[in-house]
Amino acid sequence: MTSTSSYSYLHKSPQDVLNDIDFQLTLEPALLTKLTKAFLEEINVGLGRYGEDMAMVPSFVTGVPDGSEIGTFLALDLGGTNLRVCEVVLNGDKTFRLRQQKYKVSDQLKTGEATVLFDYLADSVDAFLTTHPPESPTSPISDVPDVLPLGLTFSFPVEQTALGSGTILTWTKGFSAKNAIGNDVVKLLQDAFDRKHMHVKCVALVNDTVGALLSRAYTSGGCMLGAIFGTGTNGAYLEEVAKIPKLANNLAATKGGYMVVNTEWGAFNNKRTHLPSTPFDSALDRTSINPRFQAFEKFISGMYLGEITRHILLSLIDAAPRPMLFGGKATKVVNDQWGLDTSVMSEVEEAWEMRVTVDTTVAEDLNGVANINEIGAEPRSFPGEIGENLLWDGDDHDILPRWDILSTPEGLASLNPKVKGKLEKVRKVLVNRLEYADEDVELRDAAIVRWTCHLVARRAALLSGVAVAAILLQTGRATFIQDGQNGQTVPSTTEEPTSKKVNGANGTHAVNGLNKVTGTIKDGLEEKIGVGVDGSLIQFYPHFERTMRESLRSIVGSDAESRVEIGLAKDGSGVGAALCALQALKQGF
Ligand code: ADP
Ligand code: MG
């Protein structure tokens, strides 16, 4: 599908057009705080009732592992760009072995009949078992010893009813298979295994966020939040059962303690009353497979950032009365819906970030504000980032292109060589990845595209910080900074050590510094807050985590932010599914 842009830039100077886009995509700390408050409200609405936008799905996982778990399991991961089948061996010493095979899921499978999709999943497991015969005996299921136990990581909204069953609520991330919604996903899969007479039993169902949380806890010894920033975005955290009223009379509720809750935060503010929507976001949403759903996700995740960027670039290519980008030319990549992958943005920013070697006689005075201003860049200060925005190399701050400098031979000649070198590298990436002819891309285009990528990704990372901050606040591990706006942190001496409250709750006890139930690690007086993350965006997008932390600091202050330990939940979906399968077997599946 091709699309045209329809933003009117008449009666505006090119600089004003850029300024306006910059303004629309820039988030102030006060907005981040406001969003966090709205986020907290939705969290609690979702914990109270079924059927809310932010589904707050109880996972029936009632504690986090500590690394001592042992067993061998199959795991199947469906939820995004690839389908993975793995065999996971938990060694019981925080380490694991994993063998895996990836399989493509075609658009036809994603949008066809559910039984065809699930038959394909079963076929993939079958193919995996043929090419990877079990090396170590899998953990036995008590009543059916020769059947292999499998944990399913299914990363779509599901209303879980037990560790091993759950109803599909809706599809996201480009899936829309028919006759799936309202059905038990474990049954759909098991029926497919049974149709093929396979000796495999799906014993546990886990969301990838829950998997990230469990696997990070297994390998690091403590974790309270698992978060995904990949094709989509979502998070799961450890909540007090007493704070999940909708469990009502469920057996789990009467037992008390803690439970992992899958927030489905991608659906935060679906009504878009608070999210900073621009015309570009509206264009994306309107032409998406799920308009008006997954609003938060559409600002943040890998599936969408490239598309938002593409809409902005198209508007500049089509700008009237005169094109502002690529001489008005559009390639297939920028013209096709979803044509611009988020990884292109990463590459553009990496090209910009790379150190460029220049003649040392001019290099000496190239580190400072003066040079930033030289190309008309406007370094922005952000609370907690004092001084950091003065850095040139690795500088992560917005560079608003100055049209006058970039559009005249004299202006271009006045650019310092280092900046020119960086722009030239970006220009080459654009020629390669956007498939332009070399002569169609100028340094000005490079500056504009780099700035666009940066604005879109920076907004995504700041909004990601809102989600993490909300979980810290919800679990009493942080408080809003004093006035929520000026970036001042509450001095640590006066800050209420709210985290201690969590530790003492329900008489839980710390073992070797690790609280086995709440998943926090004590390190002297400081309580570390473990966060396990997964997804290509946070792994590969330059400075995504740094910007997310910047957002956290502006919402909850640097004390809380500095206690957050973000670590990769390596192979989270596989290891998480295995850990869940283990728990299912222990519960006498
Ligand atoms: P999934 O979420 O499907 O399990 P990933 O975590 O790999 O898979 O995320 C895939 C998404 O990440 C895609 O939307 C893709 O555009 C994006 N992506 C892939 N590589 C990069 C990269 N280098 N930088 C930023 N985003 C990337
Ligand atoms: Mg994934």
Coordinates of C-alpha atoms in Angstrom, one line a residue, residues 17-513:
V17 CA 8.0 23.8 9.5
L18 CA 11.0 22.2 11.3
N19 CA 10.4 24.1 14.5
D20 CA 6.7 23.0 14.5
I21 CA 7.6 19.3 14.1
D22 CA 10.3 19.7 16.8
F23 CA 7.8 21.3 19.1
Q24 CA 5.2 18.6 18.6
L25 CA 7.5 15.7 19.2
T26 CA 9.3 17.2 22.2
L27 CA 8.1 16.1 25.7
E28 CA 8.5 18.3 28.7
P29 CA 9.1 16.7 32.2
A30 CA 5.7 18.0 33.4
L31 CA 3.9 16.0 30.7
L32 CA 5.9 12.9 31.7
T33 CA 4.7 13.3 35.3
K34 CA 1.1 13.8 34.2
L35 CA 1.3 10.7 32.0
T36 CA 2.7 8.7 34.9
K37 CA -0.3 9.8 37.1
A38 CA -2.7 8.7 34.4
F39 CA -0.8 5.5 34.0
L40 CA -1.1 4.7 37.7
E41 CA -4.8 5.3 37.5
E42 CA -5.2 2.9 34.6
I43 CA -3.0 0.3 36.5
N44 CA -5.4 0.4 39.4
V45 CA -8.6 0.3 37.3
G46 CA -7.2 -2.7 35.5
L47 CA -6.3 -4.5 38.8
G48 CA -9.9 -3.9 40.0
R49 CA -11.9 -5.1 37.0
Y50 CA -11.7 -7.4 34.0
G51 CA -12.2 -6.1 30.5
E52 CA -10.3 -2.8 30.9
D53 CA -8.0 -1.4 28.2
M54 CA -4.9 -2.0 30.3
A55 CA -5.8 -5.6 31.0
M56 CA -3.5 -6.1 34.1
V57 CA -3.6 -9.9 33.6
P58 CA -2.8 -12.0 36.7
S59 CA -0.3 -14.6 35.6
F60 CA -0.8 -17.1 38.4
V61 CA 3.0 -17.0 38.9
T62 CA 3.3 -16.4 42.6
G63 CA 7.0 -15.8 43.2
V64 CA 10.2 -15.2 41.3
P65 CA 13.0 -17.8 40.9
D66 CA 16.3 -17.4 42.6
G67 CA 18.6 -19.4 40.3
S68 CA 18.4 -22.8 42.0
E69 CA 15.8 -24.2 39.7
I70 CA 16.6 -27.4 37.8
G71 CA 14.9 -29.1 34.8
T72 CA 14.8 -29.5 31.0
F73 CA 11.8 -28.2 29.0
L74 CA 10.7 -27.4 25.5
A75 CA 9.7 -23.8 24.9
L76 CA 7.7 -22.2 22.1
D77 CA 7.7 -18.5 21.6
L78 CA 5.1 -16.7 19.4
G79 CA 4.6 -13.1 19.7
G80 CA 6.4 -10.9 17.2
T81 CA 8.7 -11.1 14.2
N82 CA 9.8 -14.7 14.7
L83 CA 8.6 -17.9 16.0
R84 CA 11.1 -19.8 18.1
V85 CA 11.3 -23.3 19.4
C86 CA 13.9 -24.1 22.1
E87 CA 15.1 -26.7 24.5
V88 CA 16.1 -25.2 27.8
V89 CA 18.2 -26.8 30.4
L90 CA 18.1 -25.1 33.8
N91 CA 21.3 -26.0 35.6
G92 CA 20.2 -24.8 39.1
D93 CA 23.2 -22.4 39.5
K94 CA 21.8 -19.4 37.7
T95 CA 23.0 -20.7 34.4
F96 CA 21.2 -22.5 31.6
R97 CA 21.8 -24.2 28.2
L98 CA 19.5 -23.4 25.3
R99 CA 19.3 -24.8 21.8
Q100 CA 16.9 -23.0 19.5
Q101 CA 15.6 -22.7 16.0
K102 CA 13.8 -19.7 14.5
Y103 CA 11.0 -20.0 12.0
K104 CA 9.3 -17.3 10.0
V105 CA 5.7 -16.5 10.4
S106 CA 4.3 -15.3 7.1
D107 CA 1.7 -12.6 6.9
Q108 CA -0.7 -15.2 5.4
L109 CA -0.3 -17.2 8.6
K110 CA -0.7 -14.2 10.8
T111 CA -4.0 -13.2 9.2
G112 CA -5.4 -16.5 8.1
E113 CA -7.3 -19.2 10.0
A114 CA -6.1 -19.8 13.6
T115 CA -6.0 -23.6 13.1
V116 CA -3.6 -23.2 10.2
L117 CA -1.4 -21.0 12.4
F118 CA -1.4 -23.5 15.3
D119 CA -0.8 -26.4 12.9
Y120 CA 2.3 -24.5 11.8
L121 CA 3.4 -24.1 15.4
A122 CA 3.0 -27.8 16.0
D123 CA 4.9 -28.5 12.7
S124 CA 7.7 -26.3 13.8
V125 CA 8.0 -28.1 17.2
D126 CA 8.0 -31.4 15.3
A127 CA 10.7 -30.2 12.9
F128 CA 12.8 -29.0 15.9
L129 CA 12.5 -32.4 17.6
T130 CA 13.7 -34.0 14.4
T131 CA 16.7 -31.8 14.0
H132 CA 17.4 -31.4 17.7
P133 CA 16.7 -34.7 19.4
P134 CA 16.6 -34.2 23.2
E135 CA 20.1 -34.3 24.7
S136 CA 19.1 -34.5 28.3
P137 CA 15.9 -36.2 29.5
T138 CA 13.1 -33.6 29.9
S139 CA 11.5 -33.2 33.2
P140 CA 8.9 -35.9 33.6
I141 CA 5.2 -35.1 33.8
S142 CA 4.0 -37.4 36.7
D143 CA 1.1 -39.2 35.0
V144 CA 2.5 -39.3 31.5
P145 CA 6.2 -39.9 31.8
D146 CA 7.1 -40.2 28.0
V147 CA 5.5 -36.9 27.1
L148 CA 7.6 -33.8 26.7
P149 CA 6.5 -30.8 28.8
L150 CA 6.4 -27.5 26.9
G151 CA 6.0 -23.9 28.1
L152 CA 4.3 -21.6 25.6
T153 CA 5.4 -17.9 25.5
F154 CA 2.5 -16.2 23.9
S155 CA 2.9 -12.4 23.7
F156 CA -0.5 -11.2 23.0
P157 CA -3.2 -10.1 25.4
V158 CA -4.6 -13.2 27.1
E159 CA -6.9 -13.4 30.1
Q160 CA -5.1 -16.1 32.0
T161 CA -7.3 -18.4 34.1
A162 CA -4.5 -20.6 35.5
L163 CA -0.8 -21.3 34.9
G164 CA -1.8 -23.5 32.0
S165 CA -4.7 -21.8 30.3
G166 CA -5.9 -18.5 29.1
T167 CA -8.3 -16.9 26.7
I168 CA -7.1 -14.8 23.8
L169 CA -8.5 -11.2 24.2
T170 CA -7.2 -9.6 21.1
W171 CA -4.4 -9.7 18.5
T172 CA -1.7 -7.0 18.3
K173 CA 1.5 -6.4 16.3
G174 CA 0.1 -7.2 12.9
F175 CA -1.6 -10.5 13.8
S176 CA -5.3 -11.0 13.1
A177 CA -5.8 -14.8 12.7
K178 CA -9.5 -15.7 12.5
N179 CA -11.4 -17.8 15.1
A180 CA -8.8 -17.4 17.8
I181 CA -10.2 -14.5 20.0
G182 CA -12.2 -15.9 22.9
N183 CA -10.5 -19.3 22.7
D184 CA -8.1 -20.9 25.1
V185 CA -4.7 -20.6 23.4
V186 CA -3.3 -23.6 25.2
K187 CA -6.1 -25.7 23.9
L188 CA -5.6 -24.4 20.4
L189 CA -2.0 -25.5 20.6
Q190 CA -2.6 -28.8 22.3
D191 CA -5.3 -29.7 19.8
A192 CA -2.7 -29.1 17.0
F193 CA -0.2 -31.3 18.8
D194 CA -2.8 -34.0 19.2
R195 CA -3.9 -33.8 15.6
K196 CA -0.4 -34.7 14.7
H197 CA -0.2 -37.4 17.5
M198 CA 2.9 -35.6 19.0
H199 CA 4.1 -36.6 22.5
V200 CA 4.2 -33.0 23.6
K201 CA 2.1 -31.4 26.4
C202 CA 1.7 -27.7 26.8
V203 CA 1.8 -27.3 30.6
A204 CA 2.3 -23.6 31.0
L205 CA 1.3 -20.3 29.3
V206 CA 3.5 -17.3 29.8
N207 CA 3.6 -13.8 28.4
D208 CA 7.1 -12.7 27.2
T209 CA 7.1 -10.0 29.8
V210 CA 6.6 -12.5 32.5
G211 CA 9.3 -14.6 30.9
A212 CA 11.7 -11.7 30.9
L213 CA 11.0 -11.1 34.6
L214 CA 11.4 -14.8 35.6
S215 CA 14.5 -15.4 33.5
R216 CA 16.2 -12.2 34.8
A217 CA 15.4 -13.2 38.3
Y218 CA 16.8 -16.7 37.6
T219 CA 20.1 -15.4 36.2
S220 CA 20.6 -12.3 38.4
G221 CA 19.1 -13.4 41.7
G222 CA 16.4 -10.7 41.8
C223 CA 14.0 -8.9 39.6
M224 CA 10.7 -7.1 40.0
L225 CA 9.8 -5.9 36.5
G226 CA 10.2 -7.5 33.1
A227 CA 9.8 -5.2 30.2
I228 CA 9.8 -5.7 26.4
F229 CA 10.8 -3.1 23.9
G230 CA 10.8 -5.0 20.6
T231 CA 8.1 -5.3 17.9
G232 CA 5.7 -4.3 20.7
T233 CA 6.1 -3.0 24.2
N234 CA 4.7 -4.4 27.5
G235 CA 5.7 -5.1 31.1
A236 CA 5.0 -7.5 33.9
Y237 CA 5.8 -6.9 37.6
L238 CA 5.4 -8.5 41.0
E239 CA 2.2 -7.2 42.7
E240 CA 0.7 -7.8 46.1
V241 CA -2.3 -10.1 45.7
A242 CA -4.1 -7.9 48.2
K243 CA -3.9 -5.1 45.6
I244 CA -5.6 -7.2 42.8
P245 CA -9.3 -6.9 43.8
K246 CA -10.5 -8.6 40.6
L247 CA -9.1 -11.9 41.8
A248 CA -12.0 -11.8 44.2
N249 CA -12.7 -15.3 45.5
N250 CA -10.1 -17.1 43.3
L251 CA -8.0 -19.5 45.3
A252 CA -5.0 -17.4 44.5
A253 CA -6.6 -14.4 46.3
T254 CA -7.2 -16.3 49.4
K255 CA -3.6 -17.5 49.6
G256 CA -2.3 -13.9 49.6
G257 CA 1.3 -13.1 49.0
Y258 CA 2.5 -11.8 45.6
M259 CA 1.6 -12.5 42.0
V260 CA 3.2 -11.5 38.7
V261 CA 0.8 -9.3 36.7
N262 CA 1.2 -8.8 33.0
T263 CA 0.1 -5.1 32.6
E264 CA -0.5 -5.1 28.8
W265 CA 0.7 -1.5 29.0
G266 CA 0.8 -1.1 25.2
A267 CA -2.9 -0.2 25.6
F268 CA -2.3 2.6 28.0
N269 CA -4.5 5.6 27.2
N270 CA -6.2 4.1 24.2
K271 CA -8.5 7.1 24.4
R272 CA -5.5 9.3 23.7
T273 CA -6.6 11.9 26.2
H274 CA -3.0 12.3 27.5
L275 CA -0.7 10.9 24.9
P276 CA 1.0 13.6 22.8
S277 CA -0.6 12.6 19.5
T278 CA 0.6 14.4 16.4
P279 CA -0.9 14.2 12.9
F280 CA 1.8 11.7 12.0
D281 CA 0.6 9.4 14.9
S282 CA -3.0 9.7 13.7
A283 CA -2.0 8.8 10.2
L284 CA -0.2 5.7 11.5
D285 CA -3.1 4.7 13.7
R286 CA -5.7 5.2 11.0
T287 CA -4.0 2.9 8.5
S288 CA -2.9 0.3 11.1
I289 CA -4.5 -3.1 11.4
N290 CA -5.9 -2.1 14.9
P291 CA -6.9 1.6 14.8
R292 CA -7.6 3.1 18.3
F293 CA -6.0 0.1 20.0
Q294 CA -2.5 -0.2 21.5
A295 CA -2.1 3.6 21.6
F296 CA 0.9 3.7 23.9
E297 CA 2.7 0.9 22.0
K298 CA 2.3 2.9 18.8
F299 CA 4.4 5.7 20.2
I300 CA 7.1 3.4 21.5
S301 CA 7.8 0.1 19.8
G302 CA 10.0 -1.2 16.9
M303 CA 7.0 -2.0 14.7
Y304 CA 5.9 1.7 14.7
L305 CA 8.9 4.1 15.1
G306 CA 10.0 3.6 11.5
E307 CA 6.5 4.2 10.3
I308 CA 6.1 7.5 12.3
T309 CA 9.4 8.6 10.9
R310 CA 8.3 7.7 7.4
H311 CA 5.2 9.9 7.7
I312 CA 7.2 12.9 8.9
L313 CA 9.7 12.4 6.0
L314 CA 6.9 12.1 3.5
S315 CA 5.3 15.3 4.7
L316 CA 8.6 17.1 4.1
I317 CA 9.1 15.5 0.7
D318 CA 5.6 16.6 -0.3
A319 CA 5.9 20.1 1.4
A320 CA 4.2 22.8 -0.6
P321 CA 5.0 25.1 -2.3
R322 CA 8.5 23.6 -2.4
P323 CA 9.7 20.2 -1.3
M324 CA 11.9 20.3 1.8
L325 CA 13.5 16.9 1.5
F326 CA 15.2 14.8 -1.1
G327 CA 14.2 17.3 -3.8
G328 CA 10.7 16.0 -3.6
K329 CA 11.6 12.5 -4.6
A330 CA 10.3 9.4 -2.9
T331 CA 11.6 5.9 -3.2
K332 CA 9.7 2.7 -2.6
V333 CA 11.1 2.5 0.9
V334 CA 9.6 5.9 1.9
N335 CA 6.5 5.5 -0.1
D336 CA 5.3 2.1 1.1
Q337 CA 3.5 1.6 4.3
W338 CA 5.9 0.0 6.8
G339 CA 8.6 0.5 4.3
L340 CA 11.0 2.1 6.7
D341 CA 12.2 -0.3 9.4
T342 CA 13.2 1.0 12.8
S343 CA 16.6 -0.5 12.4
V344 CA 17.3 2.1 9.7
M345 CA 16.8 4.8 12.3
S346 CA 19.3 3.0 14.5
E347 CA 21.8 3.0 11.7
V348 CA 21.3 6.7 11.0
E349 CA 21.9 7.5 14.6
E350 CA 24.9 5.3 14.8
A351 CA 26.4 6.9 11.8
W352 CA 25.9 10.3 13.4
E353 CA 27.4 9.1 16.7
M354 CA 30.5 7.6 15.3
R355 CA 33.7 9.4 16.0
V356 CA 35.0 11.1 12.9
T357 CA 38.7 11.6 12.5
V358 CA 39.5 15.1 11.4
D359 CA 42.7 17.1 11.0
T360 CA 44.0 17.5 14.5
T361 CA 44.8 21.2 14.0
V362 CA 41.1 21.9 13.8
A363 CA 40.0 19.0 16.1
E364 CA 41.4 20.7 19.2
D365 CA 38.6 23.1 19.6
L366 CA 35.8 20.9 18.5
N367 CA 34.5 19.9 21.9
G368 CA 32.1 22.3 23.3
V369 CA 29.0 24.4 23.1
A370 CA 30.5 26.8 20.6
N371 CA 30.7 24.0 18.0
I372 CA 27.2 22.8 18.7
N373 CA 25.9 26.3 18.1
E374 CA 28.0 26.5 15.0
I375 CA 25.5 24.6 12.9
G376 CA 22.7 26.1 14.7
A377 CA 22.1 23.2 16.9
E378 CA 20.2 23.9 20.0
P379 CA 21.4 21.8 22.9
R380 CA 18.5 21.1 25.2
S381 CA 19.0 20.8 28.9
F382 CA 17.0 18.2 30.7
P383 CA 16.8 17.7 34.5
G384 CA 19.5 15.5 35.8
E385 CA 21.5 15.8 32.6
I386 CA 23.5 18.8 33.7
G387 CA 26.7 19.0 31.7
E388 CA 26.0 16.0 29.7
N389 CA 24.5 18.0 26.9
L390 CA 27.7 19.8 26.4
L391 CA 29.4 16.7 25.1
W392 CA 29.8 16.5 21.4
D393 CA 30.8 13.0 20.7
G394 CA 28.0 10.6 21.8
D395 CA 25.8 13.6 22.3
D396 CA 22.3 12.4 22.4
H397 CA 20.5 15.7 22.3
D398 CA 18.3 17.2 19.7
I399 CA 19.9 18.9 16.8
L400 CA 17.3 21.1 15.3
P401 CA 18.6 21.7 11.7
R402 CA 19.1 25.3 10.7
W403 CA 17.6 25.7 7.3
D404 CA 19.6 28.8 6.4
I405 CA 23.0 27.3 7.2
L406 CA 22.2 23.9 5.5
S407 CA 20.7 25.5 2.4
T408 CA 23.4 27.8 1.1
P409 CA 26.9 27.1 -0.2
E410 CA 28.3 29.6 2.3
G411 CA 26.4 28.0 5.2
L412 CA 27.6 24.5 4.3
A413 CA 31.1 25.8 3.9
S414 CA 31.0 27.2 7.4
L415 CA 30.1 23.8 9.0
N416 CA 33.0 22.4 11.0
P417 CA 34.7 19.4 9.4
K418 CA 33.6 17.1 12.2
V419 CA 29.9 17.8 11.7
K420 CA 30.3 17.6 8.0
G421 CA 32.0 14.2 8.4
K422 CA 29.1 12.9 10.5
L423 CA 26.5 14.2 8.1
E424 CA 28.3 12.6 5.2
K425 CA 28.2 9.2 7.0
V426 CA 24.5 9.7 7.6
R427 CA 24.0 10.6 4.0
K428 CA 25.6 7.3 2.9
V429 CA 23.2 5.3 5.2
L430 CA 20.3 7.1 3.5
V431 CA 21.5 6.3 0.0
N432 CA 21.9 2.6 1.0
R433 CA 18.9 2.0 3.2
L434 CA 16.3 4.4 1.7
E435 CA 17.5 3.4 -1.8
Y436 CA 18.1 6.9 -3.1
A437 CA 20.5 7.8 -5.9
D438 CA 23.7 9.3 -4.5
E439 CA 23.0 12.7 -6.2
D440 CA 19.5 12.9 -4.6
V441 CA 20.7 13.1 -1.1
E442 CA 22.3 16.3 0.2
L443 CA 23.9 17.0 3.6
R444 CA 20.8 19.0 4.5
D445 CA 18.7 15.9 3.9
A446 CA 21.0 13.9 6.2
A447 CA 20.7 16.5 8.9
I448 CA 16.9 16.5 8.7
V449 CA 16.5 12.8 8.6
R450 CA 18.9 12.3 11.6
W451 CA 17.0 14.9 13.6
T452 CA 13.7 13.2 12.7
C453 CA 14.9 9.8 13.8
H454 CA 16.2 11.3 17.0
L455 CA 13.0 13.1 17.8
V456 CA 10.9 10.0 17.3
A457 CA 13.2 7.6 19.2
R458 CA 13.8 10.1 22.0
R459 CA 10.0 10.5 22.5
A460 CA 9.7 6.7 22.6
A461 CA 12.4 6.3 25.2
L462 CA 11.0 9.1 27.4
L463 CA 7.5 7.5 27.3
S464 CA 9.1 4.1 28.1
G465 CA 10.4 5.8 31.3
V466 CA 6.8 6.7 32.2
A467 CA 5.9 3.0 32.2
V468 CA 8.8 2.0 34.4
A469 CA 8.3 5.0 36.7
A470 CA 4.7 4.0 37.2
I471 CA 5.6 0.5 38.3
L472 CA 8.2 1.8 40.7
L473 CA 5.5 4.1 42.2
Q474 CA 2.8 1.4 42.2
T475 CA 5.0 -0.9 44.2
G476 CA 6.1 1.7 46.7
R477 CA 9.7 1.7 45.5
A478 CA 9.7 5.4 44.5
T479 CA 7.8 8.6 45.1
F480 CA 7.2 11.5 42.7
I481 CA 9.9 14.2 43.0
Q482 CA 8.9 17.2 44.9
D483 CA 7.1 19.3 42.4
G484 CA 7.3 16.9 39.5
Q485 CA 8.7 19.6 37.2
N486 CA 11.9 21.2 38.1
G487 CA 14.1 18.2 38.0
Q488 CA 15.2 18.6 41.7
T489 CA 15.5 15.4 43.5
V490 CA 14.4 15.0 47.0
P491 CA 17.6 14.7 49.1
S492 CA 18.1 11.1 50.1
T493 CA 18.2 12.0 53.8
T494 CA 14.6 13.1 53.7
E495 CA 13.3 10.6 51.3
E496 CA 11.1 8.0 53.0
P497 CA 12.7 4.6 52.4
T498 CA 9.5 3.2 51.0
S499 CA 11.2 0.1 49.7
K500 CA 11.7 -1.1 53.2
K501 CA 8.0 -1.2 53.6
V502 CA 7.8 -3.7 50.7
N503 CA 10.5 -5.8 52.3
G504 CA 8.6 -6.1 55.5
A505 CA 5.3 -6.7 53.9
N506 CA 3.5 -10.0 54.7
G507 CA 6.3 -11.1 56.9
T508 CA 8.5 -12.0 53.9
H509 CA 12.2 -12.6 54.7
A510 CA 15.5 -11.9 53.0
V511 CA 17.8 -14.9 52.3
N512 CA 21.4 -14.0 51.6
G513 CA 20.4 -10.5 50.7

